[in-house]
């Protein structure tokens, strides 16, 4: 047997900060996100470049079928359906994620989800060849379901496989890969690459590549040890998973922490969404997630993409270089997400969230001013463009990824799948609401539309400042207990907590003790 790693009690008290980040943990985080959040980000941007070619394809197909061009209203309806059905699919995926994770586990759900991505890639890329715009619409629905499942299963998987001292940084793989997916969609959509009439269907074929990579690699990486121990009751498998993820033999403290969490809950079985809504002990955790996830979608970043090209044109950028300048938005988004992942364990979740929303409110206010003076001052559009980049960077510094990390941190094991389901429903309904209502807001308020988002960001910042505790380097039990007062639930006393921890005895010690008794009796 290999030599067991000694654990320094001081290190453990600090959150195992001396434990190195293993290649196994990084691989699980990267490949888990590659076939999940990366695809979500890619699908946010991939339809922009070929939009005109897809509309032409719809018109040609309509002429082939009915002998006349498609009516303008019908063409608009088909295109709107193609774009918006992605959010409807996302909602369906979020609703099904809890059941799938209970049956197949976290890793198993991610692998199953990739089969949907492959099917969607086939439908989307072969739709033109088959002269079927229905295949594109169904493909967008299926890839939406894929994204809805992914945005629930991946953050939960990342949160459960990570040591608490780097849980935030590992959780930010979700945000980083979303941004990288958006940027990749922008790059591949350039006219010199796949953004031309003869190649646009290859943009959708690309969806299969990250999905296939995850299908090839993820089966060889560990399942969530918390899921294995608390839901499958397989302590041996959980121990092996912890050993691989943490790179050490002695994982008794990690197993003890999970056992203590299980003993602290009245019901370790997964609760339903309705049961979660009725549980007073997690009421403010749930309200916090609903508020944070609503602000994530309603803070106005989606509206930014609507204005980007117009502001760039006003700034004097030539039409033929607009796609390349637009890449700066994707690059800024990705860079800000990476920096956030590097500093989240030093600064904390709460400061980054409050800073991100507050900075967005400031730059949205400035953007409103600059847009109103854009026609009167020649250099004003350049300031508007700088504000666009600042809003994007502010969003990705915290609000762009931390809501998903928080959803996994604020709830103990039995509540977590239902919490992700509710967070997913709020996320996708808010996404759909923005897409539905923003055109009307923009028409009514013009450039003053951004003041609505200023209000959302300010309200979000104030709420988080008052209610949200810092979750950095805390166990799931610690985080739950920090909400005990606001939930009007009595927190366990220190003596009760110590009694709870000491009540756990690893199976191997029980067996050794039993063998010693047998030997002494003989």
Coordinates of N, CA and C in Angstrom, one line a residue, residues 302-477:
X302 N -28.2 41.2 -22.2 CA -28.8 40.8 -23.4 C -29.1 42.0 -24.3
X303 N -29.5 43.1 -23.7 CA -29.8 44.3 -24.5 C -28.6 45.0 -25.1
X304 N -27.4 44.7 -24.4 CA -26.2 45.3 -24.9 C -25.9 44.8 -26.4
X305 N -26.2 43.5 -26.6 CA -25.9 43.0 -27.9 C -26.7 43.7 -29.0
X306 N -27.9 44.2 -28.6 CA -28.8 44.9 -29.6 C -28.2 46.2 -30.0
X307 N -27.5 46.8 -29.1 CA -26.9 48.2 -29.4 C -25.5 48.1 -30.0
X308 N -24.8 47.0 -29.9 CA -23.4 47.0 -30.2 C -23.1 47.5 -31.6
X309 N -23.7 46.9 -32.6 CA -23.4 47.2 -34.0 C -23.8 48.6 -34.3
X310 N -24.9 49.1 -33.8 CA -25.3 50.5 -34.1 C -24.4 51.5 -33.5
X311 N -23.9 51.3 -32.3 CA -22.9 52.2 -31.7 C -21.6 52.2 -32.4
X312 N -21.2 51.0 -32.8 CA -20.0 50.9 -33.6 C -20.1 51.6 -34.9
X313 N -21.2 51.5 -35.6 CA -21.4 52.3 -36.8 C -21.3 53.8 -36.6
X314 N -22.0 54.2 -35.5 CA -22.0 55.7 -35.2 C -20.6 56.1 -34.9
X315 N -19.7 55.2 -34.3 CA -18.4 55.6 -34.0 C -17.5 55.7 -35.2
X316 N -18.0 55.3 -36.4 CA -17.3 55.5 -37.6 C -16.6 54.2 -38.1
X317 N -16.8 53.1 -37.5 CA -16.2 51.8 -37.9 C -16.9 51.4 -39.2
X318 N -16.0 51.0 -40.2 CA -16.6 50.6 -41.5 C -17.3 49.3 -41.3
X319 N -18.3 49.1 -42.2 CA -19.2 48.0 -42.1 C -18.5 46.6 -42.2
X320 N -17.5 46.6 -43.1 CA -16.7 45.4 -43.3 C -15.8 44.9 -42.2
X321 N -15.5 45.9 -41.3 CA -14.7 45.5 -40.1 C -15.5 45.3 -38.8
X322 N -16.8 45.6 -38.9 CA -17.7 45.5 -37.7 C -17.6 44.1 -37.0
X323 N -17.6 43.0 -37.8 CA -17.5 41.7 -37.2 C -16.2 41.5 -36.3
X324 N -15.1 42.1 -36.8 CA -13.9 42.0 -36.1 C -13.8 42.8 -34.9
X325 N -14.4 44.0 -34.9 CA -14.5 44.9 -33.8 C -15.4 44.3 -32.7
X326 N -16.5 43.6 -33.2 CA -17.4 43.0 -32.3 C -16.7 41.9 -31.5
X327 N -15.7 41.3 -32.0 CA -14.9 40.3 -31.3 C -14.4 40.8 -30.0
X328 N -14.2 42.1 -29.9 CA -13.6 42.7 -28.7 C -14.6 42.5 -27.5
X329 N -15.9 42.4 -27.8 CA -16.9 42.2 -26.7 C -16.7 40.8 -26.2
X330 N -16.6 39.8 -27.1 CA -16.4 38.4 -26.6 C -15.1 38.2 -25.9
X331 N -14.0 38.9 -26.4 CA -12.7 38.8 -25.8 C -12.8 39.4 -24.4
X332 N -13.4 40.6 -24.2 CA -13.5 41.2 -22.9 C -14.3 40.4 -22.0
X333 N -15.4 39.8 -22.4 CA -16.2 38.9 -21.6 C -15.4 37.7 -21.1
X334 N -14.6 37.1 -22.0 CA -13.8 35.9 -21.6 C -12.7 36.3 -20.6
X335 N -12.0 37.4 -20.9 CA -10.9 37.8 -20.0 C -11.4 38.2 -18.6
X336 N -12.6 38.9 -18.5 CA -13.1 39.2 -17.2 C -13.6 38.0 -16.4
X337 N -14.1 37.0 -17.1 CA -14.5 35.8 -16.4 C -13.3 35.0 -15.9
X338 N -12.2 35.0 -16.6 CA -11.0 34.3 -16.2 C -10.4 35.0 -14.9
X339 N -10.4 36.4 -15.0 CA -9.9 37.1 -13.8 C -10.8 36.9 -12.6
X340 N -12.1 36.9 -12.8 CA -13.0 36.6 -11.7 C -12.7 35.2 -11.1
X341 N -12.5 34.2 -11.9 CA -12.2 32.9 -11.4 C -10.9 32.8 -10.6
X342 N -9.9 33.7 -11.0 CA -8.6 33.7 -10.3 C -8.7 34.4 -8.9
X343 N -9.6 35.4 -8.8 CA -9.6 36.2 -7.6 C -10.8 35.9 -6.6
X344 N -11.7 35.0 -7.1 CA -13.0 34.8 -6.3 C -12.7 34.2 -4.9
X345 N -11.6 33.4 -4.8 CA -11.3 32.8 -3.4 C -10.6 33.8 -2.5
X346 N -10.1 34.9 -3.1 CA -9.4 35.9 -2.3 C -10.5 37.0 -1.9
X347 N -11.2 37.4 -2.9 CA -12.2 38.5 -2.6 C -13.5 38.0 -2.0
X348 N -14.0 36.9 -2.5 CA -15.3 36.4 -2.0 C -16.4 36.6 -3.0
X349 N -17.5 35.8 -2.8 CA -18.6 35.9 -3.7 C -19.4 37.2 -3.6
X350 N -19.7 37.5 -2.4 CA -20.5 38.7 -2.1 C -20.0 40.0 -2.6
X351 N -18.7 40.3 -2.4 CA -18.1 41.6 -2.9 C -18.1 41.6 -4.4
X352 N -17.8 40.5 -5.1 CA -17.8 40.5 -6.5 C -19.2 40.7 -7.1
X353 N -20.2 40.1 -6.5 CA -21.5 40.3 -7.0 C -22.0 41.7 -6.8
X354 N -21.8 42.3 -5.7 CA -22.2 43.6 -5.4 C -21.4 44.6 -6.3
X355 N -20.1 44.4 -6.4 CA -19.3 45.2 -7.3 C -19.8 45.2 -8.8
X356 N -20.1 43.9 -9.2 CA -20.5 43.8 -10.6 C -21.8 44.5 -10.9
X357 N -22.8 44.3 -10.1 CA -24.1 44.9 -10.3 C -24.0 46.4 -10.2
X358 N -23.2 46.9 -9.2 CA -23.1 48.3 -9.0 C -22.4 49.0 -10.1
X359 N -21.3 48.4 -10.6 CA -20.5 48.9 -11.7 C -21.4 48.9 -13.0
X360 N -22.2 47.9 -13.2 CA -23.1 47.9 -14.3 C -24.1 49.1 -14.3
X361 N -24.6 49.4 -13.0 CA -25.5 50.5 -12.9 C -24.9 51.8 -13.3
X362 N -23.6 52.0 -12.8 CA -22.8 53.2 -13.2 C -22.6 53.3 -14.7
X363 N -22.2 52.3 -15.3 CA -21.9 52.3 -16.7 C -23.1 52.4 -17.6
X364 N -24.2 51.8 -17.2 CA -25.5 51.9 -17.9 C -25.9 53.4 -17.8
X365 N -25.8 54.0 -16.7 CA -26.1 55.4 -16.5 C -25.3 56.3 -17.5
X366 N -24.0 56.1 -17.5 CA -23.1 56.8 -18.4 C -23.5 56.6 -19.8
X367 N -23.8 55.3 -20.2 CA -24.2 55.0 -21.5 C -25.4 55.7 -22.0
X368 N -26.4 55.9 -21.1 CA -27.6 56.6 -21.4 C -27.3 58.1 -21.7
X369 N -26.4 58.7 -20.9 CA -25.9 60.0 -21.2 C -25.2 60.1 -22.5
X370 N -24.3 59.3 -22.8 CA -23.5 59.3 -24.0 C -24.4 59.1 -25.2
X371 N -25.3 58.2 -25.2 CA -26.2 57.9 -26.3 C -27.1 59.1 -26.7
X372 N -27.4 59.9 -25.6 CA -28.3 61.1 -25.9 C -27.5 62.2 -26.5
X373 N -26.1 62.2 -26.3 CA -25.3 63.2 -26.9 C -24.5 62.7 -28.1
X374 N -24.8 61.5 -28.6 CA -24.0 60.8 -29.6 C -24.0 61.6 -30.9
X375 N -25.2 62.2 -31.3 CA -25.2 62.9 -32.6 C -24.7 64.3 -32.5
X376 N -24.5 64.9 -31.3 CA -24.0 66.3 -31.2 C -22.5 66.4 -31.0
X377 N -21.9 65.4 -30.5 CA -20.4 65.4 -30.3 C -19.8 64.3 -31.1
X378 N -18.8 64.6 -31.9 CA -18.2 63.6 -32.8 C -17.5 62.4 -32.1
X379 N -16.9 62.7 -30.9 CA -16.2 61.6 -30.3 C -17.0 60.9 -29.2
X380 N -18.3 61.3 -29.0 CA -19.1 60.7 -28.0 C -19.4 59.2 -28.3
X381 N -19.5 58.7 -29.5 CA -19.7 57.3 -29.8 C -18.6 56.4 -29.3
X382 N -17.4 56.9 -29.3 CA -16.3 56.1 -28.7 C -16.4 55.9 -27.2
X383 N -16.9 56.9 -26.5 CA -17.2 56.7 -25.1 C -18.3 55.7 -24.9
X384 N -19.3 55.7 -25.8 CA -20.4 54.8 -25.7 C -19.9 53.4 -25.9
X385 N -18.9 53.2 -26.8 CA -18.3 51.9 -27.0 C -17.5 51.4 -25.8
X386 N -16.8 52.3 -25.2 CA -16.0 52.0 -24.0 C -17.0 51.6 -22.9
X387 N -18.1 52.3 -22.8 CA -19.1 51.9 -21.8 C -19.7 50.5 -22.0
X388 N -19.9 50.1 -23.3 CA -20.3 48.8 -23.7 C -19.4 47.7 -23.1
X389 N -18.1 48.0 -23.4 CA -17.1 47.0 -22.9 C -17.0 47.0 -21.4
X390 N -17.2 48.1 -20.7 CA -17.2 48.2 -19.2 C -18.4 47.5 -18.6
X391 N -19.5 47.6 -19.3 CA -20.7 46.9 -18.8 C -20.5 45.4 -18.9
X392 N -19.9 44.9 -20.0 CA -19.7 43.5 -20.2 C -18.7 43.0 -19.2
X393 N -17.6 43.7 -19.0 CA -16.6 43.3 -18.0 C -17.1 43.3 -16.6
X394 N -18.0 44.3 -16.2 CA -18.6 44.3 -14.9 C -19.5 43.1 -14.7
X395 N -20.3 42.7 -15.7 CA -21.1 41.6 -15.6 C -20.3 40.3 -15.4
X396 N -19.3 40.1 -16.1 CA -18.5 38.9 -16.0 C -17.6 38.8 -14.8
X397 N -17.4 40.0 -14.2 CA -16.6 40.0 -13.0 C -17.3 39.3 -11.8
X398 N -18.6 39.1 -11.8 CA -19.3 38.5 -10.7 C -20.7 37.9 -11.1
X399 N -21.6 38.8 -11.5 CA -22.9 38.4 -11.9 C -23.0 37.4 -13.0
X400 N -22.0 37.3 -13.8 CA -22.1 36.3 -15.0 C -21.9 34.9 -14.6
X401 N -21.3 34.6 -13.4 CA -21.1 33.2 -13.1 C -21.4 32.8 -11.7
X402 N -21.3 33.8 -10.7 CA -21.4 33.4 -9.3 C -22.8 33.0 -9.0
X403 N -23.9 33.5 -9.6 CA -25.2 32.9 -9.3 C -25.3 31.4 -9.4
X404 N -24.6 30.8 -10.3 CA -24.6 29.3 -10.5 C -23.8 28.7 -9.3
X405 N -22.7 29.4 -8.9 CA -21.9 28.8 -7.8 C -22.7 28.9 -6.5
X406 N -23.4 30.0 -6.3 CA -24.2 30.2 -5.1 C -25.4 29.2 -5.0
X407 N -26.0 28.8 -6.1 CA -27.1 27.9 -6.1 C -26.6 26.6 -5.5
X408 N -25.4 26.2 -5.8 CA -24.8 24.9 -5.3 C -24.4 25.1 -3.8
X409 N -24.0 26.3 -3.4 CA -23.5 26.5 -2.1 C -24.5 26.7 -1.0
X410 N -25.6 27.3 -1.3 CA -26.6 27.8 -0.3 C -27.5 26.6 0.2
X411 N -27.4 25.5 -0.5 CA -28.3 24.4 -0.1 C -27.6 23.1 0.2
X412 N -28.0 22.4 1.2 CA -27.4 21.1 1.5 C -27.9 20.1 0.5
X413 N -27.4 18.9 0.6 CA -27.5 17.9 -0.5 C -28.9 17.5 -0.9
X414 N -29.8 17.4 0.1 CA -31.2 16.9 -0.2 C -32.0 18.0 -0.9
X415 N -31.6 19.3 -0.7 CA -32.4 20.4 -1.4 C -31.8 20.8 -2.7
X416 N -30.5 20.4 -3.0 CA -29.8 21.0 -4.1 C -30.4 20.7 -5.5
X417 N -30.8 19.5 -5.8 CA -31.4 19.3 -7.2 C -32.7 20.2 -7.4
X418 N -33.6 20.2 -6.4 CA -34.8 21.1 -6.5 C -34.4 22.5 -6.6
X419 N -33.4 23.0 -5.9 CA -33.0 24.4 -5.9 C -32.5 24.7 -7.3
X420 N -31.7 23.8 -7.9 CA -31.2 24.1 -9.3 C -32.4 24.1 -10.3
X421 N -33.4 23.3 -10.0 CA -34.6 23.3 -10.9 C -35.3 24.7 -10.8
X422 N -35.5 25.2 -9.6 CA -36.1 26.5 -9.5 C -35.2 27.6 -10.1
X423 N -33.9 27.5 -9.8 CA -33.0 28.5 -10.4 C -33.1 28.5 -11.9
X424 N -33.1 27.3 -12.5 CA -33.2 27.1 -13.9 C -34.5 27.7 -14.5
X425 N -35.6 27.4 -13.8 CA -36.9 28.0 -14.3 C -36.9 29.5 -14.3
X426 N -36.4 30.1 -13.2 CA -36.3 31.5 -13.1 C -35.4 32.1 -14.2
X427 N -34.2 31.4 -14.4 CA -33.3 31.8 -15.4 C -33.9 31.9 -16.8
X428 N -34.5 30.8 -17.2 CA -35.1 30.7 -18.5 C -36.3 31.6 -18.7
X429 N -37.2 31.7 -17.7 CA -38.3 32.5 -17.8 C -37.9 34.0 -17.9
X430 N -36.9 34.4 -17.2 CA -36.4 35.8 -17.2 C -35.8 36.0 -18.6
X431 N -35.0 35.0 -19.1 CA -34.4 35.1 -20.4 C -35.5 35.3 -21.5
X432 N -36.6 34.6 -21.4 CA -37.7 34.7 -22.3 C -38.4 36.0 -22.2
X433 N -38.5 36.5 -21.0 CA -39.2 37.8 -20.7 C -38.4 38.9 -21.4
X434 N -37.1 38.9 -21.2 CA -36.2 39.9 -21.8 C -36.4 39.9 -23.3
X435 N -36.3 38.8 -24.0 CA -36.5 38.7 -25.4 C -37.9 39.2 -25.9
X436 N -38.9 38.9 -25.0 CA -40.3 39.3 -25.4 C -40.5 40.8 -25.2
X437 N -40.0 41.3 -24.1 CA -40.4 42.7 -23.7 C -39.4 43.8 -24.1
X438 N -38.2 43.4 -24.3 CA -37.2 44.4 -24.6 C -37.5 45.2 -25.9
X439 N -38.0 44.6 -27.0 CA -38.3 45.4 -28.2 C -39.4 46.5 -27.9
X440 N -40.3 46.2 -27.0 CA -41.4 47.2 -26.7 C -40.8 48.3 -25.8
X441 N -39.9 47.9 -24.8 CA -39.3 48.9 -24.0 C -38.4 49.8 -24.8
X442 N -37.7 49.2 -25.7 CA -36.8 50.0 -26.6 C -37.5 51.0 -27.4
X443 N -38.7 50.5 -27.9 CA -39.5 51.4 -28.8 C -40.1 52.6 -28.0
X444 N -40.5 52.3 -26.7 CA -41.1 53.3 -25.9 C -40.1 54.2 -25.3
X445 N -39.0 53.7 -24.8 CA -38.0 54.5 -24.1 C -36.8 54.9 -24.8
X446 N -36.5 54.3 -26.0 CA -35.3 54.6 -26.8 C -34.1 54.3 -25.9
X447 N -33.2 55.3 -25.9 CA -31.9 55.1 -25.2 C -32.1 55.1 -23.6
X448 N -33.3 55.6 -23.2 CA -33.6 55.6 -21.7 C -33.9 54.2 -21.2
X449 N -34.0 53.2 -22.1 CA -34.3 51.8 -21.7 C -33.3 51.3 -20.7
X450 N -32.0 51.8 -20.8 CA -31.0 51.3 -19.9 C -31.2 51.7 -18.5
X451 N -32.1 52.7 -18.2 CA -32.4 53.2 -16.9 C -33.2 52.1 -16.1
X452 N -34.0 51.3 -16.9 CA -34.7 50.2 -16.3 C -33.7 49.2 -15.7
X453 N -32.6 48.9 -16.5 CA -31.6 48.0 -16.0 C -30.8 48.6 -14.9
X454 N -30.6 49.9 -14.9 CA -29.9 50.5 -13.7 C -30.7 50.2 -12.4
X455 N -32.0 50.3 -12.5 CA -32.9 50.1 -11.3 C -32.7 48.6 -10.9
X456 N -32.7 47.7 -11.8 CA -32.6 46.2 -11.5 C -31.2 46.0 -10.8
X457 N -30.2 46.6 -11.3 CA -28.8 46.4 -10.8 C -28.7 46.9 -9.4
X458 N -29.3 48.1 -9.1 CA -29.3 48.7 -7.8 C -30.1 47.9 -6.8
X459 N -31.2 47.5 -7.2 CA -32.1 46.6 -6.3 C -31.3 45.4 -5.9
X460 N -30.7 44.7 -6.9 CA -29.9 43.5 -6.7 C -28.8 43.7 -5.8
X461 N -28.1 44.8 -5.9 CA -26.9 45.1 -5.1 C -27.3 45.3 -3.6
X462 N -28.4 46.1 -3.4 CA -28.9 46.4 -2.1 C -29.4 45.1 -1.4
X463 N -30.1 44.2 -2.1 CA -30.6 43.0 -1.5 C -29.4 42.1 -1.1
X464 N -28.4 42.0 -2.0 CA -27.3 41.1 -1.7 C -26.5 41.6 -0.5
X465 N -26.4 42.9 -0.4 CA -25.6 43.6 0.7 C -26.3 43.3 2.0
X466 N -27.6 43.3 2.0 CA -28.4 43.1 3.3 C -28.5 41.6 3.7
X467 N -28.8 40.7 2.7 CA -29.2 39.4 3.0 C -28.1 38.3 2.9
X468 N -27.2 38.4 1.8 CA -26.3 37.4 1.5 C -25.1 37.3 2.4
X469 N -24.9 36.2 3.1 CA -23.6 36.0 3.8 C -22.5 35.6 2.9
X470 N -21.3 35.8 3.3 CA -20.1 35.3 2.5 C -20.0 33.8 2.6
X471 N -19.9 33.1 1.5 CA -19.8 31.7 1.5 C -18.4 31.1 1.2
X472 N -17.5 32.0 1.1 CA -16.1 31.6 0.8 C -15.5 30.7 1.9
X473 N -15.0 29.6 1.4 CA -14.3 28.6 2.3 C -15.1 28.1 3.5
X474 N -16.4 28.0 3.3 CA -17.3 27.5 4.3 C -17.9 26.2 3.9
X475 N -18.2 25.3 4.8 CA -18.9 24.0 4.5 C -20.3 24.3 4.2
X476 N -21.0 23.4 3.5 CA -22.4 23.5 3.2 C -23.2 23.7 4.5
X477 N -22.8 23.0 5.6 CA -23.5 23.1 6.9 C -23.3 24.5 7.5

